[in-house]
mmCIF file of C-alpha atoms in Angstrom:
data_model
loop_
_atom_site.group_PDB
_atom_site.id
_atom_site.type_symbol
_atom_site.label_atom_id
_atom_site.label_comp_id
_atom_site.label_asym_id
_atom_site.label_seq_id
_atom_site.Cartn_x
_atom_site.Cartn_y
_atom_site.Cartn_z
ATOM 1 C CA MET P 2 202.635 129.822 51.727
ATOM 2 C CA THR P 3 200.548 126.962 50.400
ATOM 3 C CA SER P 4 202.230 123.598 50.006
ATOM 4 C CA ALA P 5 201.966 121.718 46.738
ATOM 5 C CA LEU P 6 200.751 118.312 45.699
ATOM 6 C CA TRP P 7 202.456 117.299 42.441
ATOM 7 C CA LEU P 8 200.500 115.228 39.909
ATOM 8 C CA ALA P 9 202.969 113.263 37.811
ATOM 9 C CA ASP P 10 203.414 110.292 35.522
ATOM 10 C CA TRP P 11 207.183 110.331 35.621
ATOM 11 C CA SER P 12 209.508 107.359 35.782
ATOM 12 C CA ASP P 13 210.931 105.854 38.969
ATOM 13 C CA GLU P 14 214.275 107.542 38.220
ATOM 14 C CA GLU P 15 212.626 110.954 37.738
ATOM 15 C CA ASP P 16 210.625 110.427 40.922
ATOM 16 C CA ALA P 17 213.743 109.678 42.971
ATOM 17 C CA ALA P 18 215.508 112.768 41.568
ATOM 18 C CA PHE P 19 212.487 115.012 42.221
ATOM 19 C CA ARG P 20 212.061 113.811 45.799
ATOM 20 C CA ALA P 21 215.780 114.305 46.490
ATOM 21 C CA ALA P 22 215.550 117.947 45.326
ATOM 22 C CA ALA P 23 212.078 118.811 46.674
ATOM 23 C CA PRO P 24 211.538 120.674 49.942
ATOM 24 C CA PRO P 25 210.688 118.457 52.928
ATOM 25 C CA GLY P 26 207.016 117.540 53.078
ATOM 26 C CA THR P 27 206.426 117.826 49.324
ATOM 27 C CA ARG P 28 203.747 115.368 48.300
ATOM 28 C CA VAL P 29 203.542 113.542 44.973
ATOM 29 C CA LEU P 30 200.738 111.529 43.403
ATOM 30 C CA ARG P 31 201.845 109.395 40.473
ATOM 31 C CA SER P 32 200.197 107.250 37.901
ATOM 32 C CA ALA P 33 202.024 104.147 36.833
ATOM 33 C CA PRO P 34 204.914 105.170 34.567
ATOM 34 C CA LEU P 35 203.621 105.030 30.992
ATOM 35 C CA GLY P 36 206.859 105.540 29.072
ATOM 36 C CA GLY P 37 207.113 101.905 28.047
ATOM 37 C CA THR P 38 203.952 102.144 25.978
ATOM 38 C CA VAL P 39 204.854 105.348 24.072
ATOM 39 C CA GLY P 40 204.553 104.712 20.361
ATOM 40 C CA SER P 41 202.459 101.581 20.778
ATOM 41 C CA ARG P 42 198.925 101.258 19.422
ATOM 42 C CA GLY P 43 197.455 101.076 22.916
ATOM 43 C CA HIS P 44 199.353 103.980 24.487
ATOM 44 C CA ARG P 45 196.460 106.444 24.423
ATOM 45 C CA LEU P 46 194.000 103.796 25.570
ATOM 46 C CA ARG P 47 196.219 103.258 28.589
ATOM 47 C CA SER P 48 197.442 106.796 29.256
ATOM 48 C CA TYR P 49 194.225 108.817 28.997
ATOM 49 C CA PRO P 50 192.411 106.823 31.722
ATOM 50 C CA ALA P 51 195.558 107.066 33.866
ATOM 51 C CA TYR P 52 195.583 110.854 33.422
ATOM 52 C CA ALA P 53 191.888 111.145 34.293
ATOM 53 C CA GLY P 54 192.413 108.978 37.365
ATOM 54 C CA LEU P 55 195.347 111.126 38.442
ATOM 55 C CA ALA P 56 193.257 114.293 38.079
ATOM 56 C CA VAL P 57 190.453 112.822 40.200
ATOM 57 C CA ARG P 58 192.877 111.499 42.841
ATOM 58 C CA GLY P 59 194.591 114.888 42.972
ATOM 59 C CA LEU P 60 191.350 116.764 43.551
ATOM 60 C CA ARG P 61 190.359 114.309 46.282
ATOM 61 C CA SER P 62 193.786 114.441 47.940
ATOM 62 C CA ALA P 63 194.567 118.161 47.772
ATOM 63 C CA ASP P 64 193.695 118.784 51.435
ATOM 64 C CA GLY P 65 194.566 122.492 51.250
ATOM 65 C CA ASP P 66 197.539 122.001 48.950
ATOM 66 C CA ALA P 67 197.902 123.681 45.589
ATOM 67 C CA LEU P 68 197.952 121.157 42.760
ATOM 68 C CA VAL P 69 200.863 121.254 40.311
ATOM 69 C CA ALA P 70 200.162 119.135 37.248
ATOM 70 C CA TRP P 71 203.497 118.069 35.796
ATOM 71 C CA GLN P 72 201.728 116.148 33.032
ATOM 72 C CA PRO P 73 200.052 118.710 30.706
ATOM 73 C CA LEU P 74 196.913 116.673 29.979
ATOM 74 C CA VAL P 75 196.431 116.045 33.703
ATOM 75 C CA GLY P 76 196.462 119.824 34.217
ATOM 76 C CA ALA P 77 193.760 120.338 31.596
ATOM 77 C CA LEU P 78 191.631 117.470 32.923
ATOM 78 C CA THR P 79 191.970 118.713 36.503
ATOM 79 C CA GLY P 80 190.851 122.156 35.350
ATOM 80 C CA LEU P 81 187.778 120.634 33.697
ATOM 81 C CA LEU P 82 186.910 118.579 36.781
ATOM 82 C CA ARG P 83 187.635 121.207 39.439
ATOM 83 C CA THR P 84 184.593 122.961 40.833
ATOM 84 C CA GLY P 85 185.168 126.536 41.912
ATOM 85 C CA ALA P 86 188.539 128.117 42.560
ATOM 86 C CA ARG P 87 189.867 125.491 44.961
ATOM 87 C CA PRO P 88 192.260 123.891 45.155
ATOM 88 C CA PRO P 89 194.650 126.312 43.435
ATOM 89 C CA LEU P 90 195.918 124.700 40.246
ATOM 90 C CA VAL P 91 199.097 125.125 38.169
ATOM 91 C CA ALA P 92 199.598 123.336 34.841
ATOM 92 C CA LEU P 93 203.082 122.907 33.432
ATOM 93 C CA ASN P 94 204.006 123.181 29.762
ATOM 94 C CA PRO P 95 200.908 122.262 27.766
ATOM 95 C CA ILE P 96 201.621 121.414 24.171
ATOM 96 C CA LEU P 97 199.313 123.545 22.061
ATOM 97 C CA SER P 98 199.340 124.331 18.370
ATOM 98 C CA ARG P 99 198.287 127.773 17.229
ATOM 99 C CA ASP P 100 196.778 126.290 14.063
ATOM 100 C CA SER P 101 194.871 123.419 15.625
ATOM 101 C CA THR P 102 191.109 123.329 15.988
ATOM 102 C CA SER P 103 191.049 119.637 16.886
ATOM 103 C CA ARG P 104 188.591 118.395 19.466
ATOM 104 C CA ALA P 105 191.474 117.349 21.724
ATOM 105 C CA GLN P 106 192.987 120.842 21.668
ATOM 106 C CA ARG P 107 189.616 122.530 22.228
ATOM 107 C CA LEU P 108 189.070 120.296 25.262
ATOM 108 C CA ALA P 109 192.590 120.977 26.590
ATOM 109 C CA VAL P 110 192.142 124.738 26.164
ATOM 110 C CA ALA P 111 188.764 124.598 27.943
ATOM 111 C CA GLY P 112 190.424 122.893 30.911
ATOM 112 C CA LEU P 113 193.447 125.197 30.885
ATOM 113 C CA ARG P 114 191.165 128.259 30.969
ATOM 114 C CA ARG P 115 190.079 127.039 34.422
ATOM 115 C CA VAL P 116 193.666 126.752 35.693
ATOM 116 C CA ASP P 117 195.089 129.482 37.948
ATOM 117 C CA ARG P 118 198.512 129.546 36.277
ATOM 118 C CA VAL P 119 199.879 127.907 33.157
ATOM 119 C CA VAL P 120 203.674 127.722 33.024
ATOM 120 C CA VAL P 121 205.368 127.373 29.635
ATOM 121 C CA TYR P 122 209.060 126.780 29.026
ATOM 122 C CA THR P 123 209.516 128.492 25.647
ATOM 123 C CA ARG P 124 208.567 131.781 24.023
ATOM 124 C CA ALA P 125 206.987 129.796 21.204
ATOM 125 C CA GLY P 126 204.889 127.912 23.780
ATOM 126 C CA LEU P 127 203.811 131.218 25.276
ATOM 127 C CA SER P 128 202.831 132.545 21.850
ATOM 128 C CA ASP P 129 200.941 129.326 21.014
ATOM 129 C CA ALA P 130 199.069 129.423 24.344
ATOM 130 C CA VAL P 131 197.912 133.003 23.694
ATOM 131 C CA ALA P 132 196.954 132.142 20.100
ATOM 132 C CA ALA P 133 194.964 129.153 21.402
ATOM 133 C CA GLY P 134 192.917 131.529 23.557
ATOM 134 C CA LEU P 135 194.496 131.328 27.021
ATOM 135 C CA ASP P 136 194.493 134.463 29.169
ATOM 136 C CA PRO P 137 197.976 136.058 29.016
ATOM 137 C CA GLY P 138 197.511 137.175 32.633
ATOM 138 C CA ARG P 139 197.473 133.538 33.743
ATOM 139 C CA LEU P 140 200.513 132.524 31.699
ATOM 140 C CA ALA P 141 204.082 132.457 32.956
ATOM 141 C CA HIS P 142 207.177 131.875 30.841
ATOM 142 C CA VAL P 143 209.914 130.105 32.811
ATOM 143 C CA PRO P 144 212.742 129.180 30.435
ATOM 144 C CA LEU P 145 214.427 125.844 30.902
ATOM 145 C CA GLY P 146 217.937 125.966 32.294
ATOM 146 C CA VAL P 147 219.450 124.640 29.068
ATOM 147 C CA THR P 148 219.450 125.810 25.491
ATOM 148 C CA ALA P 149 218.683 123.129 22.922
ATOM 149 C CA ARG P 150 221.144 123.061 20.056
ATOM 150 C CA LEU P 151 220.561 121.064 16.920
ATOM 151 C CA ASP P 152 224.064 121.573 15.554
ATOM 152 C CA VAL P 153 225.761 119.416 18.208
ATOM 153 C CA ALA P 154 225.384 115.630 18.153
ATOM 154 C CA PRO P 155 224.369 114.103 21.505
ATOM 155 C CA PRO P 156 227.065 112.103 23.289
ATOM 156 C CA ASP P 157 227.033 108.336 23.006
ATOM 157 C CA PRO P 158 225.222 106.655 25.898
#
């Protein structure tokens, strides 16, 4: 079995939880957490270069490992940058819109077409990925372990 190198932009808290649950020897490459800039004018100017850098670092660091791109745009960028079929590449939960023809979506789909496996968490995500032009044979639907319910208010912090 091939080991995996995870490409992530998660927070320090998420990183600690992942490493506590991951099998021994699991490797992780992270960009600086970007959550603090979400919603700001400069978020994309900061995040997109971080995602590209993470994709490049992942390809350089794979060393026989499969790459698992936790961040959807990193998965698409890694697919675009990868030459050939190595290293194996998995992209998790890309956000695609069946009705979009935007340049950003076309670029993401082009990268995702070069990914070995795209994992989506919802049936709607699976349907949108097929409608966007991804090969159904490379898609996997893995439902999240919780069911979102809009009729129940979240608990107070």
